[in-house]
Amino acid sequence: MTPQQITFLPRPGRADRRPPRHLADLDPAGRRAAVQDLGEPAFRATQLSRHYFARYTDDPAAMTDLPTASRDRIAEVLLPKLLIADRELVCDGGTTRKTLWRTFDGSLVESVLMRYPDRVTMCVSSQAGCGMACPFCATGQAGLTRNLSTAEIVGQVVAGGRLLAAGQVPGGSGRVSNVVFMGMGEPLANYKAVLGAVRRITDQVPDGLGISQRSVTVSTVGLVPAIERLTGEGLSVTLAVSLHAPDDELRDTLVPVNRRWRVAEVLAAAWGYAAVAGRRVSIEYALIRDINDQPWRADLLGDLLAGHLVHVNLIPLNPTPGSIWTASRPSAQREFVRRLEAHGVPVTVRDTRGREIDGACGQLAASARPAPHGNPPAP
Ligand code: SAH
């Protein structure tokens, strides 16, 4: 093929790959404008929003308060099906469910619903793949495919809400109470869409899903300018920072973006966020045997964090394909906790829900192949 021919080949560019516009991409004013563009009165926007955000429905047949003549067209234009469930894996007696979603362009993303006695957490993806290349994370290994749109992110939460409302998750009918941006992707690298999603998730019904800002956690590798921008939004969502090492030398290898923004800068930005939002920052630290779990590193971490508005979440490393690393020994984990506590730093060890369905932290890789551990029979 000659270079000239290559020039004329259509290349899938960014614009080609943008998902269709959806109601959930728009703020209330944008929704009113969009229905008016269809020749409908502005109040249809509220009706439509109520269907989607309060009843989780995008089926025009169920929208009996809309004139039959226009239902289908409104739904077609403003409620395109963005996520098609490709596969669902369940464990913990059905209270942990990982869904593999196929998007309009064939990208694959995953979300995980986790029901606990007192809450239901949806872990959502913000990108298909991830460009941050952390070597211990399965998502990081595949690279970035593309950013998700606001509606593609919100759709994952809506799907969870729909399942719970229909009583399809053991424990009776329920609601999503918490949303964590801890699925695939780096949320702050897809800032605009993620912020839109935070707004839709936390705006009052029917403008949004009505989930409290305090129950939403945005997790980042530490993109300092974006943390600073988030600080300026005046939100009270929880910021989580994936630190994984207290020293730059090790963090450069575990979280490659550390070469751009160092530990000290990331923490300074985090404290800035904590001060403005009045919320404790959550420090994520995957404990990796003999890599970052030494007592001296616990002390160094304790020194860095002591006296700040902070909470440490230790995550026993989850296995990922091809990784030689493994979780810390229980004794090393206990000592790590003890030393942080000795510095007066609040610390918890995160449970590893979803491990057996590759749905735990760092295991989301969105392959369409059958899970290596097999899928438990459908209930
Ligand atoms: N990109 C964002 C969002 C991902 S959140 C971020 O890095 O914060 C997923 C969390 O799980 C992050 O803290 C990530 O570092 C952590 N994680 C990744 N791989 C892991 C693994 N194999 N075991 C345990 N935690 C892991």
Tab-separated table of C-alpha atoms and ligand atoms in Angstrom:
chain	number	residue	atom	x	y	z
A	1	MET	CA	0.000	0.000	0.000
A	2	THR	CA	1.409	3.402	-0.945
A	3	PRO	CA	1.544	6.267	1.547
A	4	GLN	CA	-1.056	8.121	-0.563
A	5	GLN	CA	-3.539	5.319	-0.141
A	6	ILE	CA	-2.968	5.286	3.609
A	7	THR	CA	-3.829	8.975	3.757
A	8	PHE	CA	-7.266	8.279	2.367
A	9	LEU	CA	-8.119	5.380	4.624
A	10	PRO	CA	-10.697	6.396	7.206
A	11	ARG	CA	-8.987	6.324	10.554
A	12	PRO	CA	-11.123	5.905	13.638
A	13	GLY	CA	-10.444	9.248	15.250
A	14	ARG	CA	-11.731	10.603	18.519
A	15	ALA	CA	-14.797	12.184	16.950
A	16	ASP	CA	-15.838	8.907	15.310
A	17	ARG	CA	-15.749	7.118	18.591
A	18	ARG	CA	-17.839	9.470	20.646
A	19	PRO	CA	-20.878	7.658	22.028
A	20	PRO	CA	-24.315	8.987	21.051
A	21	ARG	CA	-25.659	11.785	23.202
A	22	HIS	CA	-27.892	10.690	26.055
A	23	LEU	CA	-30.171	12.413	28.549
A	24	ALA	CA	-27.634	11.709	31.297
A	25	ASP	CA	-24.981	13.706	29.442
A	26	LEU	CA	-27.080	16.846	29.827
A	27	ASP	CA	-27.774	19.106	32.762
A	28	PRO	CA	-31.418	20.063	33.361
A	29	ALA	CA	-31.210	23.149	31.116
A	30	GLY	CA	-29.599	21.092	28.359
A	31	ARG	CA	-32.383	18.509	28.638
A	32	ARG	CA	-35.075	21.157	28.285
A	33	ALA	CA	-33.343	22.527	25.204
A	34	ALA	CA	-33.018	19.012	23.771
A	35	VAL	CA	-36.737	18.171	24.103
A	36	GLN	CA	-37.658	21.563	22.681
A	37	ASP	CA	-35.445	20.789	19.692
A	38	LEU	CA	-37.725	17.801	19.164
A	39	GLY	CA	-40.737	20.120	19.173
A	40	GLU	CA	-41.852	19.030	22.638
A	41	PRO	CA	-42.680	21.267	25.611
A	42	ALA	CA	-39.797	21.800	28.046
A	43	PHE	CA	-41.538	19.946	30.901
A	44	ARG	CA	-41.087	16.697	29.009
A	45	ALA	CA	-37.452	16.901	30.145
A	46	THR	CA	-38.547	16.468	33.753
A	47	GLN	CA	-40.877	13.599	32.859
A	48	LEU	CA	-38.101	11.870	31.000
A	49	SER	CA	-35.619	12.506	33.813
A	50	ARG	CA	-38.032	10.984	36.301
A	51	HIS	CA	-38.297	7.848	34.211
A	52	TYR	CA	-34.570	7.475	33.890
A	53	PHE	CA	-33.198	8.681	37.234
A	54	ALA	CA	-36.053	7.690	39.560
A	55	ARG	CA	-37.449	4.573	37.877
A	56	TYR	CA	-34.342	3.551	35.932
A	57	THR	CA	-36.406	3.008	32.831
A	58	ASP	CA	-35.493	3.852	29.260
A	59	ASP	CA	-38.326	1.856	27.742
A	60	PRO	CA	-40.718	4.185	25.902
A	61	ALA	CA	-43.603	1.722	26.372
A	62	ALA	CA	-43.446	2.329	30.122
A	63	MET	CA	-43.690	6.124	29.729
A	64	THR	CA	-47.458	6.341	29.809
A	65	ASP	CA	-47.399	10.009	30.833
A	66	LEU	CA	-45.886	10.890	27.457
A	67	PRO	CA	-48.058	11.125	24.341
A	68	THR	CA	-47.909	7.850	22.421
A	69	ALA	CA	-47.060	9.692	19.222
A	70	SER	CA	-43.796	11.148	20.534
A	71	ARG	CA	-42.605	8.578	23.106
A	72	ASP	CA	-40.606	6.465	20.722
A	73	ARG	CA	-38.884	9.369	19.044
A	74	ILE	CA	-37.965	11.072	22.330
A	75	ALA	CA	-36.557	7.816	23.681
A	76	GLU	CA	-34.708	7.100	20.463
A	77	VAL	CA	-33.044	10.498	20.447
A	78	LEU	CA	-32.409	10.987	24.176
A	79	LEU	CA	-32.200	7.500	25.633
A	80	PRO	CA	-30.019	5.508	23.243
A	81	LYS	CA	-28.899	2.147	24.655
A	82	LEU	CA	-25.272	2.804	25.488
A	83	LEU	CA	-24.369	-0.285	27.507
A	84	ILE	CA	-25.260	-3.807	26.544
A	85	ALA	CA	-24.620	-6.393	29.254
A	86	ASP	CA	-22.309	-8.980	27.755
A	87	ARG	CA	-21.772	-11.168	30.780
A	88	GLU	CA	-22.480	-11.139	34.496
A	89	LEU	CA	-20.452	-12.950	37.131
A	90	VAL	CA	-21.749	-13.304	40.660
A	91	CYS	CA	-20.307	-14.459	43.963
A	92	ASP	CA	-20.918	-14.006	47.700
A	93	GLY	CA	-24.344	-15.564	47.323
A	94	GLY	CA	-25.303	-13.055	44.624
A	95	THR	CA	-24.412	-9.968	46.650
A	96	THR	CA	-21.295	-9.252	44.560
A	97	ARG	CA	-21.924	-8.938	40.840
A	98	LYS	CA	-19.534	-7.939	38.123
A	99	THR	CA	-21.041	-6.916	34.804
A	100	LEU	CA	-19.104	-6.783	31.570
A	101	TRP	CA	-20.587	-4.096	29.340
A	102	ARG	CA	-20.213	-3.693	25.606
A	103	THR	CA	-20.426	-0.116	24.347
A	104	PHE	CA	-21.642	1.189	20.986
A	105	ASP	CA	-18.182	0.811	19.454
A	106	GLY	CA	-17.458	-2.603	20.942
A	107	SER	CA	-15.327	-1.345	23.825
A	108	LEU	CA	-15.618	-3.450	26.964
A	109	VAL	CA	-15.917	-2.040	30.460
A	110	GLU	CA	-16.833	-3.518	33.805
A	111	SER	CA	-18.750	-2.420	36.871
A	112	VAL	CA	-19.125	-4.191	40.198
A	113	LEU	CA	-22.087	-4.075	42.574
A	114	MET	CA	-21.352	-4.976	46.193
A	115	ARG	CA	-24.157	-5.325	48.685
A	116	TYR	CA	-23.299	-5.172	52.387
A	117	PRO	CA	-25.733	-5.347	55.283
A	118	ASP	CA	-25.833	-1.548	55.581
A	119	ARG	CA	-25.075	-0.270	52.084
A	120	VAL	CA	-24.764	-1.013	48.390
A	121	THR	CA	-21.659	0.192	46.626
A	122	MET	CA	-21.336	0.469	42.852
A	123	CYS	CA	-17.775	0.454	41.597
A	124	VAL	CA	-17.815	2.113	38.185
A	125	SER	CA	-15.400	2.443	35.282
A	126	SER	CA	-14.561	5.873	33.903
A	127	GLN	CA	-12.504	4.764	30.913
A	128	ALA	CA	-12.279	1.710	28.689
A	129	GLY	CA	-8.837	0.538	29.739
A	130	CYS	CA	-6.400	2.883	31.444
A	131	GLY	CA	-3.331	4.787	30.378
A	132	MET	CA	-1.586	4.917	33.749
A	133	ALA	CA	0.296	1.613	33.318
A	134	CYS	CA	0.617	0.635	36.979
A	135	PRO	CA	2.369	-2.747	36.702
A	136	PHE	CA	0.342	-4.527	39.406
A	137	CYS	CA	-3.064	-3.596	37.955
A	138	ALA	CA	-4.722	-5.705	35.260
A	139	THR	CA	-6.467	-2.697	33.712
A	140	GLY	CA	-3.175	-0.852	33.385
A	141	GLN	CA	-1.652	-3.668	31.365
A	142	ALA	CA	-3.986	-3.288	28.399
A	143	GLY	CA	-3.587	0.454	27.924
A	144	LEU	CA	-6.265	3.038	27.248
A	145	THR	CA	-8.966	2.433	24.666
A	146	ARG	CA	-11.023	5.577	25.219
A	147	ASN	CA	-12.760	7.831	27.710
A	148	LEU	CA	-16.310	6.949	28.667
A	149	SER	CA	-18.998	9.586	28.309
A	150	THR	CA	-20.890	10.907	31.327
A	151	ALA	CA	-23.937	8.842	30.360
A	152	GLU	CA	-21.869	5.679	29.974
A	153	ILE	CA	-20.602	6.139	33.528
A	154	VAL	CA	-24.005	7.042	34.971
A	155	GLY	CA	-25.557	4.114	33.096
A	156	GLN	CA	-23.539	1.683	35.200
A	157	VAL	CA	-25.064	3.111	38.375
A	158	VAL	CA	-28.547	3.180	36.858
A	159	ALA	CA	-28.202	-0.488	35.916
A	160	GLY	CA	-27.338	-1.322	39.523
A	161	GLY	CA	-30.280	0.724	40.767
A	162	ARG	CA	-32.588	-1.112	38.374
A	163	LEU	CA	-31.462	-4.540	39.614
A	164	LEU	CA	-31.850	-3.520	43.245
A	165	ALA	CA	-35.242	-1.895	42.757
A	166	ALA	CA	-36.490	-5.031	41.046
A	167	GLY	CA	-35.344	-7.130	44.002
A	168	GLN	CA	-32.881	-9.037	41.841
A	169	VAL	CA	-30.055	-8.804	44.347
A	170	PRO	CA	-30.424	-11.063	47.403
A	171	GLY	CA	-31.415	-9.018	50.454
A	172	GLY	CA	-34.664	-7.590	49.142
A	173	SER	CA	-35.443	-4.464	47.207
A	174	GLY	CA	-32.847	-1.748	47.758
A	175	ARG	CA	-30.977	1.262	46.411
A	176	VAL	CA	-27.430	2.151	45.457
A	177	SER	CA	-26.080	4.111	48.420
A	178	ASN	CA	-22.423	4.559	47.446
A	179	VAL	CA	-20.530	5.043	44.210
A	180	VAL	CA	-16.778	4.593	43.921
A	181	PHE	CA	-14.807	5.563	40.807
A	182	MET	CA	-12.525	2.600	41.327
A	183	GLY	CA	-13.328	0.500	38.289
A	184	MET	CA	-11.369	0.661	35.065
A	185	GLY	CA	-9.656	3.895	34.194
A	186	GLU	CA	-8.200	6.990	35.777
A	187	PRO	CA	-11.198	9.225	36.540
A	188	LEU	CA	-9.209	12.453	36.698
A	189	ALA	CA	-7.802	11.769	33.217
A	190	ASN	CA	-11.406	11.971	31.968
A	191	TYR	CA	-12.204	14.998	34.063
A	192	LYS	CA	-15.151	16.580	32.296
A	193	ALA	CA	-17.162	13.396	31.832
A	194	VAL	CA	-16.433	12.260	35.384
A	195	LEU	CA	-17.477	15.576	36.855
A	196	GLY	CA	-20.694	15.416	34.851
A	197	ALA	CA	-21.260	11.910	36.185
A	198	VAL	CA	-20.675	13.070	39.760
A	199	ARG	CA	-23.296	15.767	39.213
A	200	ARG	CA	-25.854	13.369	37.707
A	201	ILE	CA	-25.221	10.833	40.466
A	202	THR	CA	-25.571	13.377	43.248
A	203	ASP	CA	-28.168	15.832	41.919
A	204	GLN	CA	-31.570	15.522	43.543
A	205	VAL	CA	-34.175	13.312	41.895
A	206	PRO	CA	-35.389	13.865	39.186
A	207	ASP	CA	-32.408	15.911	37.978
A	208	GLY	CA	-30.119	13.091	39.058
A	209	LEU	CA	-29.924	9.942	41.136
A	210	GLY	CA	-29.996	11.725	44.497
A	211	ILE	CA	-27.020	9.913	46.047
A	212	SER	CA	-25.239	11.953	48.708
A	213	GLN	CA	-21.953	13.555	47.621
A	214	ARG	CA	-20.396	12.189	50.769
A	215	SER	CA	-21.128	8.690	49.544
A	216	VAL	CA	-19.205	9.175	46.307
A	217	THR	CA	-15.469	8.490	46.109
A	218	VAL	CA	-13.231	9.617	43.267
A	219	SER	CA	-9.985	7.656	43.221
A	220	THR	CA	-6.864	8.907	41.461
A	221	VAL	CA	-3.259	7.931	40.834
A	222	GLY	CA	-2.434	11.526	41.756
A	223	LEU	CA	-2.898	13.859	38.793
A	224	VAL	CA	-2.072	17.003	40.729
A	225	PRO	CA	-3.571	19.705	38.456
A	226	ALA	CA	-6.815	17.734	38.259
A	227	ILE	CA	-6.944	17.299	42.052
A	228	GLU	CA	-6.546	21.070	42.330
A	229	ARG	CA	-9.284	21.615	39.799
A	230	LEU	CA	-11.560	19.237	41.704
A	231	THR	CA	-10.833	21.175	44.886
A	232	GLY	CA	-12.225	24.258	43.166
A	233	GLU	CA	-15.561	22.573	42.344
A	234	GLY	CA	-16.830	22.916	45.896
A	235	LEU	CA	-17.972	19.302	46.126
A	236	SER	CA	-17.940	17.134	49.229
A	237	VAL	CA	-17.110	13.853	47.531
A	238	THR	CA	-14.354	11.743	49.047
A	239	LEU	CA	-10.997	11.884	47.320
A	240	ALA	CA	-8.965	8.682	47.309
A	241	VAL	CA	-5.308	8.743	46.333
A	242	SER	CA	-3.600	5.546	45.210
A	243	LEU	CA	-0.260	6.056	46.901
A	244	HIS	CA	1.157	2.511	47.265
A	245	ALA	CA	4.575	3.778	48.349
A	246	PRO	CA	5.732	6.599	50.633
A	247	ASP	CA	9.018	7.144	48.767
A	248	ASP	CA	9.481	8.399	45.213
A	249	GLU	CA	12.016	5.746	44.308
A	250	LEU	CA	9.564	2.881	44.730
A	251	ARG	CA	6.493	4.854	43.682
A	252	ASP	CA	8.168	5.688	40.363
A	253	THR	CA	7.946	1.984	39.525
A	254	LEU	CA	4.550	1.143	41.062
A	255	VAL	CA	2.710	4.234	39.846
A	256	PRO	CA	4.637	5.491	36.805
A	257	VAL	CA	2.889	8.880	36.748
A	258	ASN	CA	4.853	9.589	39.937
A	259	ARG	CA	7.715	10.624	37.673
A	260	ARG	CA	5.585	13.621	36.756
A	261	TRP	CA	4.050	14.413	40.153
A	262	ARG	CA	6.028	13.330	43.192
A	263	VAL	CA	4.705	11.958	46.487
A	264	ALA	CA	5.087	15.315	48.229
A	265	GLU	CA	3.189	17.182	45.510
A	266	VAL	CA	0.402	14.614	45.417
A	267	LEU	CA	-0.033	14.751	49.171
A	268	ALA	CA	0.064	18.560	49.203
A	269	ALA	CA	-2.765	18.590	46.641
A	270	ALA	CA	-4.664	16.004	48.688
A	271	TRP	CA	-4.391	18.088	51.867
A	272	GLY	CA	-5.614	21.069	49.886
A	273	TYR	CA	-8.653	19.069	48.862
A	274	ALA	CA	-9.279	17.851	52.408
A	275	ALA	CA	-9.135	21.379	53.776
A	276	VAL	CA	-11.644	22.784	51.294
A	277	ALA	CA	-14.010	19.814	51.165
A	278	GLY	CA	-13.770	19.136	54.882
A	279	ARG	CA	-13.439	15.453	54.059
A	280	ARG	CA	-10.824	12.926	55.048
A	281	VAL	CA	-8.675	11.865	52.119
A	282	SER	CA	-8.469	8.146	51.656
A	283	ILE	CA	-4.971	6.831	50.945
A	284	GLU	CA	-5.048	3.568	48.997
A	285	TYR	CA	-2.098	1.276	49.590
A	286	ALA	CA	-1.948	-2.189	48.022
A	287	LEU	CA	0.251	-4.331	50.237
A	288	ILE	CA	2.710	-6.215	48.018
A	289	ARG	CA	4.898	-8.851	49.636
A	290	ASP	CA	8.485	-7.683	50.139
A	291	ILE	CA	7.939	-4.758	47.775
A	292	ASN	CA	6.219	-2.012	49.762
A	293	ASP	CA	5.305	-3.711	53.063
A	294	GLN	CA	8.514	-3.220	55.079
A	295	PRO	CA	8.171	-1.814	58.606
A	296	TRP	CA	10.343	1.182	57.686
A	297	ARG	CA	7.959	2.064	54.879
A	298	ALA	CA	5.048	1.905	57.304
A	299	ASP	CA	6.911	4.344	59.545
A	300	LEU	CA	7.730	6.636	56.639
A	301	LEU	CA	4.088	6.565	55.536
A	302	GLY	CA	2.998	7.264	59.114
A	303	ASP	CA	5.352	10.272	59.254
A	304	LEU	CA	3.946	11.661	56.000
A	305	LEU	CA	0.316	11.262	57.015
A	306	ALA	CA	0.284	11.934	60.763
A	307	GLY	CA	-1.747	14.961	61.759
A	308	HIS	CA	-3.634	15.186	58.455
A	309	LEU	CA	-7.288	14.656	57.636
A	310	VAL	CA	-6.697	11.151	56.334
A	311	HIS	CA	-7.654	7.506	56.418
A	312	VAL	CA	-5.517	4.680	55.063
A	313	ASN	CA	-7.074	1.825	53.149
A	314	LEU	CA	-4.730	-1.115	52.920
A	315	ILE	CA	-5.606	-3.492	50.091
A	316	PRO	CA	-4.059	-6.961	50.169
A	317	LEU	CA	-2.704	-7.251	46.610
A	318	ASN	CA	-5.112	-9.093	44.357
A	319	PRO	CA	-3.595	-11.503	41.864
A	320	THR	CA	-3.473	-10.370	38.226
A	321	PRO	CA	-2.404	-12.382	35.178
A	322	GLY	CA	1.328	-12.387	34.530
A	323	SER	CA	2.220	-10.549	37.722
A	324	ILE	CA	4.967	-12.021	39.878
A	325	TRP	CA	3.825	-10.045	42.885
A	326	THR	CA	1.652	-11.353	45.637
A	327	ALA	CA	-0.059	-10.146	48.797
A	328	SER	CA	1.890	-9.482	51.970
A	329	ARG	CA	2.227	-12.128	54.650
A	330	PRO	CA	-0.380	-11.721	57.386
A	331	SER	CA	2.358	-10.924	59.917
A	332	ALA	CA	3.757	-8.141	57.705
A	333	GLN	CA	0.259	-6.761	57.179
A	334	ARG	CA	-0.407	-6.735	60.941
A	335	GLU	CA	2.868	-4.965	61.620
A	336	PHE	CA	2.126	-2.387	58.906
A	337	VAL	CA	-1.238	-1.641	60.508
A	338	ARG	CA	0.297	-1.475	63.963
A	339	ARG	CA	2.936	1.046	62.929
A	340	LEU	CA	0.459	3.307	61.171
A	341	GLU	CA	-1.755	3.214	64.251
A	342	ALA	CA	1.261	4.042	66.400
A	343	HIS	CA	1.571	7.231	64.335
A	344	GLY	CA	-2.064	8.002	65.113
A	345	VAL	CA	-3.131	7.369	61.514
A	346	PRO	CA	-6.548	5.714	61.104
A	347	VAL	CA	-6.247	2.586	59.000
A	348	THR	CA	-8.474	-0.232	57.762
A	349	VAL	CA	-7.756	-3.278	55.659
A	350	ARG	CA	-10.137	-3.469	52.732
A	351	ASP	CA	-11.979	-6.691	52.134
A	352	THR	CA	-11.270	-8.316	48.817
A	353	ARG	CA	-14.787	-8.773	47.575
A	354	GLY	CA	-15.105	-10.213	44.150
A	355	ARG	CA	-11.685	-11.832	43.945
A	356	GLU	CA	-13.044	-15.111	42.646
A	357	ILE	CA	-14.767	-13.357	39.749
A	358	ASP	CA	-11.768	-11.103	38.988
A	359	GLY	CA	-13.882	-8.220	40.211
A	360	ALA	CA	-11.649	-7.002	43.022
A	361	CYS	CA	-9.359	-3.946	42.955
A	362	GLY	CA	-6.986	-4.064	40.034
A	363	GLN	CA	-8.508	-7.150	38.446
A	364	LEU	CA	-10.853	-5.500	35.967
A	365	ALA	CA	-9.551	-6.313	32.533
A	366	ALA	CA	-12.764	-6.655	30.540
A	367	SER	CA	-11.958	-9.603	28.371
A	368	ALA	CA	-14.868	-11.397	26.763
A	369	ARG	CA	-13.294	-14.809	27.355
A	370	PRO	CA	-14.737	-17.011	30.102
A	371	ALA	CA	-13.329	-16.263	33.534
A	372	PRO	CA	-10.462	-18.590	34.483
A	373	HIS	CA	-12.307	-19.585	37.617
A	374	GLY	CA	-15.539	-20.317	35.807
A	375	ASN	CA	-18.887	-18.666	36.258
A	376	PRO	CA	-21.013	-19.921	39.106
A	377	PRO	CA	-24.352	-21.180	37.871
A	378	ALA	CA	-26.990	-18.495	37.548
A	379	PRO	CA	-29.312	-18.368	40.583
B	1	SAH	N1	-7.022	4.894	38.459
B	1	SAH	C1	-7.649	5.156	39.724
B	1	SAH	C2	-8.897	4.343	39.891
B	1	SAH	C3	-8.658	2.862	40.068
B	1	SAH	S1	-9.103	2.479	41.686
B	1	SAH	C4	-6.668	4.934	40.844
B	1	SAH	O1	-5.601	4.410	40.590
B	1	SAH	O2	-6.943	5.323	41.973
B	1	SAH	C5	-8.537	0.902	41.889
B	1	SAH	C6	-7.663	0.786	43.118
B	1	SAH	O3	-7.166	-0.552	43.192
B	1	SAH	C7	-6.447	1.685	43.031
B	1	SAH	O4	-6.082	2.126	44.302
B	1	SAH	C8	-5.430	0.732	42.488
B	1	SAH	O5	-4.122	1.164	42.706
B	1	SAH	C9	-5.764	-0.511	43.248
B	1	SAH	N2	-5.242	-1.720	42.630
B	1	SAH	C10	-4.850	-1.884	41.352
B	1	SAH	N3	-4.410	-3.133	41.148
B	1	SAH	C11	-4.520	-3.781	42.324
B	1	SAH	C12	-4.252	-5.105	42.733
B	1	SAH	N4	-3.756	-6.008	41.891
B	1	SAH	N5	-4.511	-5.424	44.015
B	1	SAH	C13	-5.021	-4.515	44.864
B	1	SAH	N6	-5.306	-3.253	44.523
B	1	SAH	C14	-5.050	-2.886	43.274
